[in-house]
mmCIF file of C-alpha atoms in Angstrom:
data_model
loop_
_atom_site.group_PDB
_atom_site.id
_atom_site.type_symbol
_atom_site.label_atom_id
_atom_site.label_comp_id
_atom_site.label_asym_id
_atom_site.label_seq_id
_atom_site.Cartn_x
_atom_site.Cartn_y
_atom_site.Cartn_z
ATOM 1 C CA MET A 62 0.160 -0.021 0.103
ATOM 2 C CA ASN A 63 1.274 3.713 -0.693
ATOM 3 C CA VAL A 64 1.226 6.598 1.431
ATOM 4 C CA ARG A 65 -2.417 7.571 0.086
ATOM 5 C CA GLU A 66 -3.996 4.455 0.078
ATOM 6 C CA LEU A 67 -3.089 4.340 3.948
ATOM 7 C CA ASN A 68 -4.135 7.440 4.047
ATOM 8 C CA ARG A 69 -7.352 6.971 3.096
ATOM 9 C CA ALA A 70 -7.933 3.400 5.057
ATOM 10 C CA THR A 71 -7.544 5.232 8.241
ATOM 11 C CA LEU A 72 -9.578 8.331 7.268
ATOM 12 C CA ALA A 73 -11.566 5.769 6.589
ATOM 13 C CA ARG A 74 -12.302 4.483 9.790
ATOM 14 C CA GLN A 75 -11.686 7.901 11.645
ATOM 15 C CA LEU A 76 -15.013 8.983 9.880
ATOM 16 C CA LEU A 77 -13.111 11.603 8.271
ATOM 17 C CA LEU A 78 -14.479 10.832 5.163
ATOM 18 C CA GLU A 79 -17.305 11.500 5.638
ATOM 19 C CA ARG A 80 -19.190 12.216 8.521
ATOM 20 C CA ARG A 81 -21.667 9.322 10.097
ATOM 21 C CA PRO A 82 -25.067 9.918 11.985
ATOM 22 C CA VAL A 83 -23.486 7.380 14.829
ATOM 23 C CA ASP A 84 -24.470 7.340 17.776
ATOM 24 C CA VAL A 85 -22.138 9.059 20.561
ATOM 25 C CA VAL A 86 -20.997 6.600 22.815
ATOM 26 C CA ASP A 87 -20.525 4.006 19.465
ATOM 27 C CA ALA A 88 -17.962 6.659 17.642
ATOM 28 C CA VAL A 89 -16.076 6.940 20.948
ATOM 29 C CA ASP A 90 -14.828 3.487 20.868
ATOM 30 C CA ARG A 91 -14.789 3.022 17.061
ATOM 31 C CA LEU A 92 -12.583 5.800 16.937
ATOM 32 C CA GLY A 93 -10.284 4.136 18.994
ATOM 33 C CA GLY A 94 -10.989 6.088 22.016
ATOM 34 C CA LEU A 95 -10.643 9.895 22.026
ATOM 35 C CA GLN A 96 -7.629 11.244 23.786
ATOM 36 C CA ALA A 97 -8.944 13.619 26.481
ATOM 37 C CA GLN A 98 -5.644 15.323 28.432
ATOM 38 C CA GLU A 99 -7.721 18.678 27.837
ATOM 39 C CA PRO A 100 -11.533 18.195 28.316
ATOM 40 C CA ARG A 101 -12.806 20.207 24.818
ATOM 41 C CA PRO A 102 -10.452 18.241 22.685
ATOM 42 C CA PRO A 103 -12.681 15.119 22.838
ATOM 43 C CA PHE A 104 -15.748 17.348 21.467
ATOM 44 C CA ILE A 105 -14.102 18.870 18.800
ATOM 45 C CA ALA A 106 -12.954 15.607 17.437
ATOM 46 C CA LEU A 107 -16.397 14.145 17.388
ATOM 47 C CA TRP A 108 -17.634 17.418 15.595
ATOM 48 C CA SER A 109 -15.797 16.821 13.246
ATOM 49 C CA ARG A 110 -16.835 12.706 12.137
ATOM 50 C CA LEU A 111 -20.130 12.302 12.930
ATOM 51 C CA GLU A 112 -23.015 14.209 11.359
ATOM 52 C CA GLY A 113 -25.143 16.175 13.656
ATOM 53 C CA PHE A 114 -23.193 15.778 16.564
ATOM 54 C CA GLU A 115 -24.017 18.223 19.314
ATOM 55 C CA ARG A 116 -21.869 19.837 22.550
ATOM 56 C CA ASP A 117 -24.709 17.719 24.709
ATOM 57 C CA ASP A 118 -24.760 14.464 23.066
ATOM 58 C CA LEU A 119 -21.017 13.589 24.767
ATOM 59 C CA ARG A 120 -22.276 15.945 27.933
ATOM 60 C CA SER A 121 -25.508 13.183 28.711
ATOM 61 C CA ALA A 122 -23.440 10.386 27.444
ATOM 62 C CA LEU A 123 -20.321 11.540 29.960
ATOM 63 C CA HIS A 124 -22.775 11.861 32.661
ATOM 64 C CA LYS A 125 -25.137 8.646 32.751
ATOM 65 C CA GLY A 126 -21.936 7.047 32.981
ATOM 66 C CA ALA A 127 -22.041 5.784 29.222
ATOM 67 C CA VAL A 128 -18.764 7.376 28.032
ATOM 68 C CA VAL A 129 -15.784 7.700 31.096
ATOM 69 C CA ARG A 130 -12.281 9.614 31.095
ATOM 70 C CA ALA A 131 -9.774 7.852 32.339
ATOM 71 C CA MET A 132 -5.613 6.706 32.185
ATOM 72 C CA LEU A 133 -5.167 4.346 29.129
ATOM 73 C CA PHE A 134 -3.192 4.385 26.134
ATOM 74 C CA ARG A 135 0.616 5.771 26.495
ATOM 75 C CA ALA A 136 -0.851 6.168 30.668
ATOM 76 C CA THR A 137 -2.465 9.260 29.177
ATOM 77 C CA LEU A 138 -6.337 10.225 29.618
ATOM 78 C CA HIS A 139 -8.532 9.050 27.000
ATOM 79 C CA LEU A 140 -12.521 8.839 26.655
ATOM 80 C CA VAL A 141 -13.943 5.295 25.965
ATOM 81 C CA SER A 142 -17.348 3.854 26.750
ATOM 82 C CA ARG A 143 -17.604 2.137 29.810
ATOM 83 C CA LYS A 144 -18.226 -1.116 28.349
ATOM 84 C CA ARG A 145 -15.170 -0.777 26.774
ATOM 85 C CA TYR A 146 -12.896 0.162 30.026
ATOM 86 C CA PRO A 147 -13.077 -3.058 32.289
ATOM 87 C CA ALA A 148 -11.692 -4.787 29.004
ATOM 88 C CA LEU A 149 -8.763 -2.235 28.247
ATOM 89 C CA ARG A 150 -7.827 -0.822 31.247
ATOM 90 C CA PRO A 151 -6.024 -4.128 32.933
ATOM 91 C CA ALA A 152 -4.166 -5.134 29.373
ATOM 92 C CA LEU A 153 -2.239 -1.886 30.374
ATOM 93 C CA ASP A 154 -1.103 -2.524 33.960
ATOM 94 C CA ASP A 155 2.614 -2.890 32.141
ATOM 95 C CA VAL A 156 1.698 0.314 30.835
ATOM 96 C CA MET A 157 1.059 1.746 34.114
ATOM 97 C CA THR A 158 3.767 0.122 36.179
ATOM 98 C CA ARG A 159 6.324 1.707 33.718
ATOM 99 C CA ALA A 160 4.595 4.932 33.882
ATOM 100 C CA MET A 161 5.326 4.742 37.631
ATOM 101 C CA THR A 162 8.831 3.722 37.497
ATOM 102 C CA GLY A 163 10.154 6.626 34.995
ATOM 103 C CA ALA A 164 8.089 9.188 37.086
ATOM 104 C CA LEU A 165 9.033 8.054 40.564
ATOM 105 C CA ARG A 166 12.900 7.533 39.801
ATOM 106 C CA GLY A 167 14.343 9.149 42.784
ATOM 107 C CA ARG A 168 11.696 10.075 44.470
ATOM 108 C CA GLY A 169 9.902 7.009 46.027
ATOM 109 C CA GLU A 170 11.459 6.063 49.300
ATOM 110 C CA GLY A 171 8.706 4.240 51.964
ATOM 111 C CA LEU A 172 6.504 3.318 49.174
ATOM 112 C CA ASP A 173 4.681 0.798 50.311
ATOM 113 C CA LEU A 174 1.930 -0.086 46.725
ATOM 114 C CA ASP A 175 0.436 -3.197 49.487
ATOM 115 C CA LYS A 176 -0.641 -0.219 52.441
ATOM 116 C CA LEU A 177 -1.099 2.821 49.771
ATOM 117 C CA LEU A 178 -3.485 1.160 47.686
ATOM 118 C CA PRO A 179 -5.882 -0.157 49.637
ATOM 119 C CA ALA A 180 -5.650 3.230 51.829
ATOM 120 C CA ALA A 181 -6.131 5.434 49.087
ATOM 121 C CA GLU A 182 -9.656 2.828 48.018
ATOM 122 C CA ARG A 183 -10.583 3.398 51.501
ATOM 123 C CA LEU A 184 -10.831 6.867 50.713
ATOM 124 C CA LEU A 185 -12.028 7.005 47.637
ATOM 125 C CA ALA A 186 -14.682 4.628 48.517
ATOM 126 C CA LYS A 187 -16.160 6.984 51.049
ATOM 127 C CA GLU A 188 -16.539 10.231 48.162
ATOM 128 C CA PRO A 189 -14.534 11.113 44.864
ATOM 129 C CA ARG A 190 -11.806 13.598 45.329
ATOM 130 C CA THR A 191 -9.526 15.554 43.487
ATOM 131 C CA PHE A 192 -5.867 14.309 43.849
ATOM 132 C CA ASN A 193 -4.505 17.635 45.624
ATOM 133 C CA GLU A 194 -7.758 16.268 47.750
ATOM 134 C CA LEU A 195 -6.406 12.924 47.617
ATOM 135 C CA ARG A 196 -2.616 13.785 48.023
ATOM 136 C CA ALA A 197 -3.186 15.777 51.649
ATOM 137 C CA GLU A 198 -4.722 12.660 52.687
ATOM 138 C CA LEU A 199 -2.787 10.114 52.246
ATOM 139 C CA SER A 200 -0.013 11.917 53.114
ATOM 140 C CA ARG A 201 -1.223 12.520 56.555
ATOM 141 C CA GLN A 202 -1.030 8.809 56.644
ATOM 142 C CA PHE A 203 2.095 8.785 54.974
ATOM 143 C CA PRO A 204 3.901 11.671 55.868
ATOM 144 C CA ASN A 205 7.125 9.769 55.546
ATOM 145 C CA VAL A 206 7.012 9.360 51.491
ATOM 146 C CA ASN A 207 6.743 11.660 48.876
ATOM 147 C CA GLU A 208 3.268 13.788 48.317
ATOM 148 C CA ARG A 209 4.003 13.888 44.934
ATOM 149 C CA ALA A 210 5.161 10.225 44.436
ATOM 150 C CA LEU A 211 1.506 9.266 46.606
ATOM 151 C CA GLY A 212 -0.444 10.658 44.156
ATOM 152 C CA TYR A 213 1.561 9.360 40.969
ATOM 153 C CA ALA A 214 1.298 5.729 42.422
ATOM 154 C CA VAL A 215 -2.228 6.124 42.794
ATOM 155 C CA ARG A 216 -3.458 7.662 39.869
ATOM 156 C CA THR A 217 -1.370 4.599 37.279
ATOM 157 C CA GLN A 218 -2.107 1.741 40.093
ATOM 158 C CA LEU A 219 -5.583 1.973 41.087
ATOM 159 C CA PRO A 220 -8.471 2.188 38.115
ATOM 160 C CA LEU A 221 -9.769 5.686 37.927
ATOM 161 C CA THR A 222 -12.504 7.846 36.427
ATOM 162 C CA MET A 223 -13.211 10.931 36.455
ATOM 163 C CA VAL A 224 -16.303 12.613 37.598
ATOM 164 C CA PRO A 225 -17.968 14.993 35.232
ATOM 165 C CA SER A 226 -19.097 18.373 36.069
ATOM 166 C CA GLU A 227 -21.741 21.144 35.116
ATOM 167 C CA ASP A 228 -18.704 23.034 33.257
ATOM 168 C CA GLU A 229 -19.304 23.997 29.963
ATOM 169 C CA TRP A 230 -17.005 21.070 28.504
ATOM 170 C CA ALA A 231 -18.217 18.372 31.205
ATOM 171 C CA PHE A 232 -14.401 18.703 33.484
ATOM 172 C CA PRO A 233 -13.629 21.994 35.617
ATOM 173 C CA ARG A 234 -9.254 21.748 35.220
ATOM 174 C CA ASP A 235 -9.362 19.889 38.801
ATOM 175 C CA ALA A 236 -11.597 17.453 38.702
ATOM 176 C CA ARG A 237 -12.309 14.772 41.009
ATOM 177 C CA PHE A 238 -11.908 11.036 39.837
ATOM 178 C CA ALA A 239 -13.386 8.017 41.682
ATOM 179 C CA LEU A 240 -13.632 4.424 42.022
ATOM 180 C CA PRO A 241 -14.685 3.132 38.361
ATOM 181 C CA GLY A 242 -17.279 0.791 39.957
ATOM 182 C CA VAL A 243 -17.100 -1.819 37.256
ATOM 183 C CA LYS A 244 -15.340 -4.916 37.928
ATOM 184 C CA LEU A 245 -11.889 -5.124 35.251
ATOM 185 C CA ARG A 246 -11.803 -8.595 33.292
ATOM 186 C CA LYS A 247 -8.663 -10.330 32.703
ATOM 187 C CA PRO A 248 -5.693 -9.095 30.702
ATOM 188 C CA ASP A 249 -6.484 -9.299 26.819
ATOM 189 C CA VAL A 250 -4.070 -7.928 24.443
ATOM 190 C CA GLU A 251 -5.603 -9.792 21.618
ATOM 191 C CA GLN A 252 -8.610 -7.611 22.042
ATOM 192 C CA LEU A 253 -6.204 -4.225 22.811
ATOM 193 C CA VAL A 254 -4.752 -5.181 19.175
ATOM 194 C CA ARG A 255 -7.943 -5.294 17.498
ATOM 195 C CA PHE A 256 -9.136 -2.336 18.903
ATOM 196 C CA HIS A 257 -6.232 -0.362 17.718
ATOM 197 C CA LEU A 258 -6.932 -1.557 14.102
ATOM 198 C CA ALA A 259 -10.860 -1.437 13.960
ATOM 199 C CA ALA A 260 -9.946 2.358 14.418
ATOM 200 C CA PHE A 261 -6.238 3.414 12.705
ATOM 201 C CA GLY A 262 -5.178 0.158 11.048
ATOM 202 C CA PRO A 263 -3.457 -0.869 8.364
ATOM 203 C CA ALA A 264 -0.845 -1.098 11.509
ATOM 204 C CA SER A 265 2.353 -1.972 12.273
ATOM 205 C CA VAL A 266 3.944 -3.587 15.521
ATOM 206 C CA ALA A 267 5.638 -0.535 16.234
ATOM 207 C CA ASP A 268 2.630 1.355 15.042
ATOM 208 C CA VAL A 269 -0.102 -0.945 17.970
ATOM 209 C CA GLN A 270 2.839 -0.349 20.331
ATOM 210 C CA ARG A 271 3.109 3.474 19.910
ATOM 211 C CA TRP A 272 -0.342 4.256 20.317
ATOM 212 C CA SER A 273 -0.853 1.944 23.317
ATOM 213 C CA GLY A 274 2.137 2.443 25.392
ATOM 214 C CA LEU A 275 2.928 -1.348 25.373
ATOM 215 C CA GLN A 276 6.212 -3.069 24.039
ATOM 216 C CA GLY A 277 7.277 -6.593 23.002
ATOM 217 C CA LEU A 278 3.882 -7.157 20.669
ATOM 218 C CA LYS A 279 5.646 -8.578 17.793
ATOM 219 C CA PRO A 280 4.520 -12.400 19.133
ATOM 220 C CA VAL A 281 0.682 -10.638 19.501
ATOM 221 C CA LEU A 282 0.303 -10.183 16.291
ATOM 222 C CA ASP A 283 2.226 -12.873 14.905
ATOM 223 C CA GLY A 284 -0.372 -15.467 16.844
ATOM 224 C CA LEU A 285 -3.158 -13.833 14.936
ATOM 225 C CA ARG A 286 -2.029 -14.001 11.430
ATOM 226 C CA ASP A 287 -4.561 -15.670 10.659
ATOM 227 C CA ARG A 288 -7.300 -13.840 11.477
ATOM 228 C CA LEU A 289 -5.850 -11.138 10.496
ATOM 229 C CA VAL A 290 -4.668 -9.785 6.723
ATOM 230 C CA ALA A 291 -1.278 -8.352 6.160
ATOM 231 C CA VAL A 292 -0.269 -6.406 3.158
ATOM 232 C CA LYS A 293 3.122 -4.609 2.907
ATOM 233 C CA ALA A 294 3.974 -0.581 2.619
ATOM 234 C CA GLY A 295 7.181 -0.200 1.637
ATOM 235 C CA ARG A 296 9.582 -2.427 3.548
ATOM 236 C CA ARG A 297 6.949 -2.668 6.172
ATOM 237 C CA GLU A 298 5.122 -5.005 7.351
ATOM 238 C CA LEU A 299 0.938 -4.329 7.969
ATOM 239 C CA PHE A 300 -1.609 -5.962 9.928
ATOM 240 C CA ASP A 301 -5.476 -5.339 9.084
ATOM 241 C CA LEU A 302 -8.918 -6.308 10.264
ATOM 242 C CA PRO A 303 -10.108 -8.886 6.975
ATOM 243 C CA ASP A 304 -13.220 -6.792 6.525
ATOM 244 C CA ALA A 305 -12.212 -3.025 7.552
ATOM 245 C CA PRO A 306 -12.101 -0.780 4.969
ATOM 246 C CA ARG A 307 -9.697 0.111 2.376
ATOM 247 C CA PRO A 308 -10.946 2.848 -0.136
ATOM 248 C CA GLY A 309 -8.953 3.916 -3.092
ATOM 249 C CA ALA A 310 -6.547 6.508 -3.406
ATOM 250 C CA ASP A 311 -8.734 8.480 -4.992
ATOM 251 C CA ALA A 312 -11.826 8.588 -2.846
ATOM 252 C CA VAL A 313 -12.340 12.669 -1.694
ATOM 253 C CA ALA A 314 -11.338 13.646 1.111
ATOM 254 C CA PRO A 315 -13.053 16.566 2.087
ATOM 255 C CA PRO A 316 -11.369 19.401 4.644
ATOM 256 C CA ARG A 317 -11.760 18.397 8.512
ATOM 257 C CA PHE A 318 -10.251 20.312 11.363
ATOM 258 C CA LEU A 319 -8.984 17.956 13.919
ATOM 259 C CA ALA A 320 -8.739 18.889 17.647
ATOM 260 C CA ASP A 321 -5.947 19.181 19.990
ATOM 261 C CA PHE A 322 -4.013 16.496 20.693
ATOM 262 C CA ASP A 323 -6.005 14.162 18.139
ATOM 263 C CA SER A 324 -6.075 10.251 18.152
ATOM 264 C CA LEU A 325 -5.444 10.426 14.477
ATOM 265 C CA VAL A 326 -1.785 12.133 14.945
ATOM 266 C CA LEU A 327 -1.004 9.519 17.969
ATOM 267 C CA ALA A 328 -1.746 6.507 16.749
ATOM 268 C CA HIS A 329 1.397 5.868 14.823
ATOM 269 C CA ASP A 330 4.746 5.255 14.807
ATOM 270 C CA ASP A 331 5.362 5.841 11.493
ATOM 271 C CA ARG A 332 3.045 8.965 10.916
ATOM 272 C CA THR A 333 3.565 9.793 7.393
ATOM 273 C CA ARG A 334 -0.106 8.950 6.323
ATOM 274 C CA ILE A 335 -1.102 11.564 7.980
ATOM 275 C CA ILE A 336 2.011 14.353 8.293
ATOM 276 C CA ALA A 337 4.940 14.643 6.058
ATOM 277 C CA ASP A 338 8.128 14.280 7.575
ATOM 278 C CA GLU A 339 8.596 17.710 6.798
ATOM 279 C CA HIS A 340 6.543 19.218 8.357
ATOM 280 C CA LYS A 341 6.754 17.879 11.668
ATOM 281 C CA PRO A 342 9.081 19.954 13.219
ATOM 282 C CA LYS A 343 6.709 22.920 12.784
ATOM 283 C CA ILE A 344 4.620 21.394 15.684
ATOM 284 C CA ALA A 345 7.315 20.255 17.835
ATOM 285 C CA SER A 346 7.079 21.949 21.377
ATOM 286 C CA ARG A 347 8.564 22.118 25.000
ATOM 287 C CA ASN A 348 5.657 20.688 26.397
ATOM 288 C CA LEU A 349 5.398 17.965 23.717
ATOM 289 C CA ARG A 350 1.167 19.588 22.978
ATOM 290 C CA ILE A 351 0.326 18.368 20.186
ATOM 291 C CA PRO A 352 -1.485 21.478 17.985
ATOM 292 C CA ALA A 353 -4.624 21.862 16.582
ATOM 293 C CA MET A 354 -3.917 20.698 12.639
ATOM 294 C CA VAL A 355 -6.089 21.192 9.739
ATOM 295 C CA LEU A 356 -6.945 18.138 6.819
ATOM 296 C CA TRP A 357 -6.294 18.835 2.841
ATOM 297 C CA ASP A 358 -7.262 16.320 1.263
ATOM 298 C CA GLY A 359 -6.343 14.254 3.829
ATOM 299 C CA PHE A 360 -3.332 15.330 5.076
ATOM 300 C CA ALA A 361 -1.828 17.903 7.252
ATOM 301 C CA ALA A 362 -1.525 21.148 5.752
ATOM 302 C CA GLY A 363 -0.555 24.167 9.072
ATOM 303 C CA THR A 364 -2.742 24.280 12.621
ATOM 304 C CA TRP A 365 -5.175 26.186 13.741
ATOM 305 C CA LYS A 366 -6.590 28.654 16.415
ATOM 306 C CA VAL A 367 -9.068 30.322 17.755
ATOM 307 C CA GLU A 368 -9.148 33.885 19.121
ATOM 308 C CA ARG A 369 -11.979 35.915 20.493
ATOM 309 C CA LYS A 370 -11.708 39.355 20.616
ATOM 310 C CA ARG A 371 -14.501 41.796 21.097
ATOM 311 C CA GLY A 372 -17.138 39.286 20.359
ATOM 312 C CA VAL A 373 -15.469 38.407 17.123
ATOM 313 C CA ALA A 374 -14.435 34.771 17.753
ATOM 314 C CA THR A 375 -11.836 33.555 14.401
ATOM 315 C CA LEU A 376 -10.560 30.696 13.244
ATOM 316 C CA THR A 377 -6.644 31.412 12.025
ATOM 317 C CA VAL A 378 -4.971 28.866 9.796
ATOM 318 C CA THR A 379 -1.690 28.919 9.606
ATOM 319 C CA PRO A 380 -0.227 26.639 6.962
ATOM 320 C CA PHE A 381 2.516 24.653 6.584
ATOM 321 C CA ALA A 382 3.512 25.691 3.119
ATOM 322 C CA ARG A 383 1.646 27.340 0.552
ATOM 323 C CA LEU A 384 -2.288 26.418 -0.197
ATOM 324 C CA PRO A 385 -3.406 24.820 -3.090
ATOM 325 C CA ARG A 386 -5.703 27.788 -4.766
ATOM 326 C CA GLY A 387 -8.783 27.332 -3.932
ATOM 327 C CA ALA A 388 -7.969 25.116 -0.554
ATOM 328 C CA ALA A 389 -8.668 28.868 2.082
ATOM 329 C CA LYS A 390 -12.253 28.965 0.248
ATOM 330 C CA ALA A 391 -12.829 25.133 0.371
ATOM 331 C CA MET A 392 -12.211 25.149 4.218
ATOM 332 C CA GLU A 393 -13.887 28.526 4.894
ATOM 333 C CA PRO A 394 -17.444 26.948 5.864
ATOM 334 C CA GLU A 395 -16.172 23.548 7.474
ATOM 335 C CA ALA A 396 -14.377 26.605 10.270
ATOM 336 C CA LEU A 397 -17.489 28.646 10.272
ATOM 337 C CA GLY A 398 -19.479 25.545 11.038
ATOM 338 C CA LEU A 399 -16.559 25.324 13.392
ATOM 339 C CA LEU A 400 -16.550 28.380 15.194
ATOM 340 C CA ALA A 401 -20.623 28.508 15.594
ATOM 341 C CA PHE A 402 -20.031 24.578 17.512
ATOM 342 C CA ALA A 403 -17.097 26.049 19.522
ATOM 343 C CA GLU A 404 -18.044 29.770 20.340
ATOM 344 C CA PRO A 405 -21.966 29.296 20.556
ATOM 345 C CA THR A 406 -22.415 33.439 22.191
ATOM 346 C CA ALA A 407 -19.921 35.498 20.090
ATOM 347 C CA LYS A 408 -21.643 37.830 18.134
ATOM 348 C CA SER A 409 -19.876 37.021 14.744
ATOM 349 C CA HIS A 410 -17.434 34.206 13.386
ATOM 350 C CA ALA A 411 -14.745 34.955 11.253
ATOM 351 C CA PHE A 412 -11.798 32.560 8.811
ATOM 352 C CA SER A 413 -8.689 33.476 7.798
ATOM 353 C CA VAL A 414 -5.830 31.866 6.753
ATOM 354 C CA GLY A 415 -2.274 33.318 8.129
#
């Protein structure tokens, strides 16, 4: 498969070739979970993919508990369905342990997980707490252990979900955490791999490892060979589900606006199916922030941001290179639609190309 074929296959699964009237709960899983380090991006991600999506669709699913926000892939916050969470979280235990070990280097003296985790569970069973509150409580019980070490150990070693609120994007800056209230299943890494392929395939072993944070997945993919299809992309071997969509390279890809930290940009080790290598330095940042990007002909063509001044909300695209003739005009309806969704109280909306 060439780069354009990989691009179209992945965009089809990500509902970025054509918006679909998919239920929000089903969509969150169909898209491979939604990166949710910040509260707003999942809403933008769904608006760009679902027909007729409204903010309250996701807010309602979160408040009902049908969708949960929790630490998952790469030990970062994601949205997945409550139905999927009990199967996905145990498969990522090694990711959580490695994240804890790396973060606590030099700060874990006196840390005893056998005592800490039950103590944290007892506190959270009484009521949800923010991590500022939880660290303070735990420090009183374990005064000789680094406070940050206590918090991060609990965050990674206990399965926890965040409690939604009435805030604009469903969560405050300092959200409360709670026990998930569901029974976790036995780790099933094969299911995790299939979850990735359905949303982001075709994919290599390295792609699945980069997305999930797990290592050593080659034997897992090899064990699934008789249930998958294998394709070549240059020298790389990619795997895919037999019935997954793989439209041709000539499939039309309309302009689409990706959210900050969009899962699509973070789902592969080789990201050339979405962003060309020469453009990667333009999205690099010291704090590892992945900026919001605009797709033109299916590929990342620039970054975008919204500024609001004197009641006017303006979406500005900063291209990576000179845009083709007519591209800005073609992007404008999508940009104005996004502004109407994200900035409904603005007096007016505007679009510009920087």
